[in-house]
């Protein structure tokens, strides 16, 4: 696997809540946050270790072998430091596509997911 992107930011919810959101993003009763584009699909959970790790399958049918790995650690303020790492199993995409994939993960996690917690 080739790392093609990584970023860490804090979220206001504790690790167990963020882990739940990543493992079951469309859980009944949860606030919706996984708003996909037409060229994206719901990710599958390939591995999970509560409350510190989650691995998703690719969101992009055009790149079916990619993975998104998440590392969750408690932050000092009671929230979560969430790091995503985007991994390509095949050849890395060109610079434009790589930028698009990174931007989408940033939007989904550090805007949409963050706002689902009310902040």
PDB file of C-alpha atoms in Angstrom:
ATOM      1  CA  UNK A   1       0.000   0.000   0.000  1.00  0.00           C
ATOM      2  CA  UNK A   2       1.158   3.487  -0.878  1.00  0.00           C
ATOM      3  CA  UNK A   3       0.219   6.411   1.378  1.00  0.00           C
ATOM      4  CA  UNK A   4      -1.273   9.147  -0.787  1.00  0.00           C
ATOM      5  CA  UNK A   5      -2.684  11.374   1.927  1.00  0.00           C
ATOM      6  CA  UNK A   6      -2.933  11.837   5.664  1.00  0.00           C
ATOM      7  CA  UNK A   7      -4.336  14.479   7.956  1.00  0.00           C
ATOM      8  CA  UNK A   8      -5.217  14.800  11.624  1.00  0.00           C
ATOM      9  CA  UNK A   9      -7.674  17.168  13.267  1.00  0.00           C
ATOM     10  CA  UNK A  10      -9.608  17.206  16.490  1.00  0.00           C
ATOM     11  CA  UNK A  11     -13.315  16.519  16.720  1.00  0.00           C
ATOM     12  CA  UNK A  12     -15.438  17.567  19.711  1.00  0.00           C
ATOM     13  CA  UNK A  13     -16.880  14.096  20.416  1.00  0.00           C
ATOM     14  CA  UNK A  14     -15.047  11.458  22.501  1.00  0.00           C
ATOM     15  CA  UNK A  15     -13.279   8.556  20.732  1.00  0.00           C
ATOM     16  CA  UNK A  16     -16.038   6.003  21.369  1.00  0.00           C
ATOM     17  CA  UNK A  17     -18.607   8.286  19.683  1.00  0.00           C
ATOM     18  CA  UNK A  18     -16.377   9.025  16.686  1.00  0.00           C
ATOM     19  CA  UNK A  19     -15.600   5.303  16.376  1.00  0.00           C
ATOM     20  CA  UNK A  20     -19.344   4.531  16.343  1.00  0.00           C
ATOM     21  CA  UNK A  21     -19.882   7.190  13.669  1.00  0.00           C
ATOM     22  CA  UNK A  22     -17.161   5.699  11.457  1.00  0.00           C
ATOM     23  CA  UNK A  23     -18.216   2.078  11.934  1.00  0.00           C
ATOM     24  CA  UNK A  24     -21.920   2.713  11.393  1.00  0.00           C
ATOM     25  CA  UNK A  25     -22.319   6.107   9.675  1.00  0.00           C
ATOM     26  CA  UNK A  26     -25.975   5.492   8.826  1.00  0.00           C
ATOM     27  CA  UNK A  27     -26.965   4.192  12.251  1.00  0.00           C
ATOM     28  CA  UNK A  28     -30.665   4.799  12.997  1.00  0.00           C
ATOM     29  CA  UNK A  29     -31.057   7.827  15.227  1.00  0.00           C
ATOM     30  CA  UNK A  30     -27.630   9.255  14.363  1.00  0.00           C
ATOM     31  CA  UNK A  31     -27.319  12.638  12.742  1.00  0.00           C
ATOM     32  CA  UNK A  32     -26.628  12.206   9.022  1.00  0.00           C
ATOM     33  CA  UNK A  33     -23.141  13.218   7.953  1.00  0.00           C
ATOM     34  CA  UNK A  34     -21.911  10.864   5.204  1.00  0.00           C
ATOM     35  CA  UNK A  35     -23.128  12.894   2.228  1.00  0.00           C
ATOM     36  CA  UNK A  36     -21.655  11.194  -0.831  1.00  0.00           C
ATOM     37  CA  UNK A  37     -21.195  12.524  -4.341  1.00  0.00           C
ATOM     38  CA  UNK A  38     -22.509  10.722  -7.428  1.00  0.00           C
ATOM     39  CA  UNK A  39     -19.127   9.018  -8.008  1.00  0.00           C
ATOM     40  CA  UNK A  40     -18.885   7.695  -4.414  1.00  0.00           C
ATOM     41  CA  UNK A  41     -20.289   4.684  -2.559  1.00  0.00           C
ATOM     42  CA  UNK A  42     -20.736   3.822   1.102  1.00  0.00           C
ATOM     43  CA  UNK A  43     -17.497   2.428   2.489  1.00  0.00           C
ATOM     44  CA  UNK A  44     -17.350  -1.002   4.051  1.00  0.00           C
ATOM     45  CA  UNK A  45     -15.617  -1.564   7.371  1.00  0.00           C
ATOM     46  CA  UNK A  46     -12.623  -3.838   6.712  1.00  0.00           C
ATOM     47  CA  UNK A  47     -11.305  -3.786  10.288  1.00  0.00           C
ATOM     48  CA  UNK A  48     -12.136  -2.072  13.543  1.00  0.00           C
ATOM     49  CA  UNK A  49     -10.730  -2.029  17.048  1.00  0.00           C
ATOM     50  CA  UNK A  50     -12.845  -0.006  19.458  1.00  0.00           C
ATOM     51  CA  UNK A  51     -12.199   2.812  20.175  1.00  0.00           C
ATOM     52  CA  UNK A  52      -8.860   3.401  18.442  1.00  0.00           C
ATOM     53  CA  UNK A  53      -8.896   2.114  14.848  1.00  0.00           C
ATOM     54  CA  UNK A  54     -11.152   1.741  11.828  1.00  0.00           C
ATOM     55  CA  UNK A  55     -10.287   0.756   8.256  1.00  0.00           C
ATOM     56  CA  UNK A  56     -12.702   1.569   5.427  1.00  0.00           C
ATOM     57  CA  UNK A  57     -12.848   0.189   1.947  1.00  0.00           C
ATOM     58  CA  UNK A  58     -12.707   2.710  -0.865  1.00  0.00           C
ATOM     59  CA  UNK A  59     -15.452   5.259  -1.359  1.00  0.00           C
ATOM     60  CA  UNK A  60     -14.590   5.440  -5.046  1.00  0.00           C
ATOM     61  CA  UNK A  61     -15.626   2.671  -7.461  1.00  0.00           C
ATOM     62  CA  UNK A  62     -12.971   3.957  -9.869  1.00  0.00           C
ATOM     63  CA  UNK A  63     -10.355   3.058  -7.202  1.00  0.00           C
ATOM     64  CA  UNK A  64     -11.807  -0.102  -5.605  1.00  0.00           C
ATOM     65  CA  UNK A  65      -8.610  -1.277  -3.886  1.00  0.00           C
ATOM     66  CA  UNK A  66      -7.893   1.920  -1.955  1.00  0.00           C
ATOM     67  CA  UNK A  67      -8.386   2.024   1.808  1.00  0.00           C
ATOM     68  CA  UNK A  68      -8.882   4.714   4.408  1.00  0.00           C
ATOM     69  CA  UNK A  69      -7.361   3.999   7.810  1.00  0.00           C
ATOM     70  CA  UNK A  70      -8.400   5.944  10.874  1.00  0.00           C
ATOM     71  CA  UNK A  71      -6.523   6.339  14.138  1.00  0.00           C
ATOM     72  CA  UNK A  72      -8.465   7.809  17.053  1.00  0.00           C
ATOM     73  CA  UNK A  73      -6.913   9.103  20.259  1.00  0.00           C
ATOM     74  CA  UNK A  74      -8.424  11.072  23.110  1.00  0.00           C
ATOM     75  CA  UNK A  75      -7.597  14.766  23.090  1.00  0.00           C
ATOM     76  CA  UNK A  76      -7.043  16.842  26.234  1.00  0.00           C
ATOM     77  CA  UNK A  77     -10.363  18.611  25.868  1.00  0.00           C
ATOM     78  CA  UNK A  78     -12.381  15.382  25.940  1.00  0.00           C
ATOM     79  CA  UNK A  79     -12.676  15.179  22.168  1.00  0.00           C
ATOM     80  CA  UNK A  80     -10.854  13.030  19.637  1.00  0.00           C
ATOM     81  CA  UNK A  81      -7.762  13.490  17.548  1.00  0.00           C
ATOM     82  CA  UNK A  82      -8.769  11.758  14.325  1.00  0.00           C
ATOM     83  CA  UNK A  83      -6.127  10.910  11.734  1.00  0.00           C
ATOM     84  CA  UNK A  84      -7.046   9.534   8.344  1.00  0.00           C
ATOM     85  CA  UNK A  85      -4.516   7.896   6.073  1.00  0.00           C
ATOM     86  CA  UNK A  86      -5.508   7.282   2.470  1.00  0.00           C
ATOM     87  CA  UNK A  87      -3.769   4.239   1.008  1.00  0.00           C
ATOM     88  CA  UNK A  88      -3.560   3.102  -2.604  1.00  0.00           C
ATOM     89  CA  UNK A  89      -3.097  -0.625  -3.222  1.00  0.00           C
ATOM     90  CA  UNK A  90      -2.486  -0.035  -6.904  1.00  0.00           C
ATOM     91  CA  UNK A  91      -0.691   2.762  -8.688  1.00  0.00           C
ATOM     92  CA  UNK A  92      -1.110   6.165  -7.073  1.00  0.00           C
ATOM     93  CA  UNK A  93      -3.545   8.433  -8.923  1.00  0.00           C
ATOM     94  CA  UNK A  94      -2.369  11.561 -10.690  1.00  0.00           C
ATOM     95  CA  UNK A  95      -1.966  14.766  -8.695  1.00  0.00           C
ATOM     96  CA  UNK A  96      -5.416  16.113  -9.585  1.00  0.00           C
ATOM     97  CA  UNK A  97      -7.244  12.932  -8.543  1.00  0.00           C
ATOM     98  CA  UNK A  98      -5.167  12.649  -5.369  1.00  0.00           C
ATOM     99  CA  UNK A  99      -6.115  16.209  -4.442  1.00  0.00           C
ATOM    100  CA  UNK A 100      -9.785  15.474  -5.056  1.00  0.00           C
ATOM    101  CA  UNK A 101      -9.712  12.351  -2.842  1.00  0.00           C
ATOM    102  CA  UNK A 102      -7.985  14.216  -0.009  1.00  0.00           C
ATOM    103  CA  UNK A 103     -10.400  17.143  -0.230  1.00  0.00           C
ATOM    104  CA  UNK A 104     -13.380  14.799  -0.076  1.00  0.00           C
ATOM    105  CA  UNK A 105     -12.100  13.075   3.047  1.00  0.00           C
ATOM    106  CA  UNK A 106     -11.373  16.458   4.635  1.00  0.00           C
ATOM    107  CA  UNK A 107     -14.934  17.597   3.856  1.00  0.00           C
ATOM    108  CA  UNK A 108     -16.582  14.401   5.060  1.00  0.00           C
ATOM    109  CA  UNK A 109     -14.608  14.101   8.290  1.00  0.00           C
ATOM    110  CA  UNK A 110     -13.556  17.554   9.380  1.00  0.00           C
ATOM    111  CA  UNK A 111     -16.656  19.419   8.264  1.00  0.00           C
ATOM    112  CA  UNK A 112     -19.664  17.094   7.851  1.00  0.00           C
ATOM    113  CA  UNK A 113     -18.823  14.673  10.690  1.00  0.00           C
ATOM    114  CA  UNK A 114     -17.688  17.541  12.960  1.00  0.00           C
ATOM    115  CA  UNK A 115     -20.916  19.460  12.377  1.00  0.00           C
ATOM    116  CA  UNK A 116     -22.990  16.343  13.108  1.00  0.00           C
ATOM    117  CA  UNK A 117     -21.763  16.650  16.705  1.00  0.00           C
ATOM    118  CA  UNK A 118     -23.212  20.151  16.882  1.00  0.00           C
ATOM    119  CA  UNK A 119     -19.963  22.109  16.564  1.00  0.00           C
TER     120      UNK A 119
END
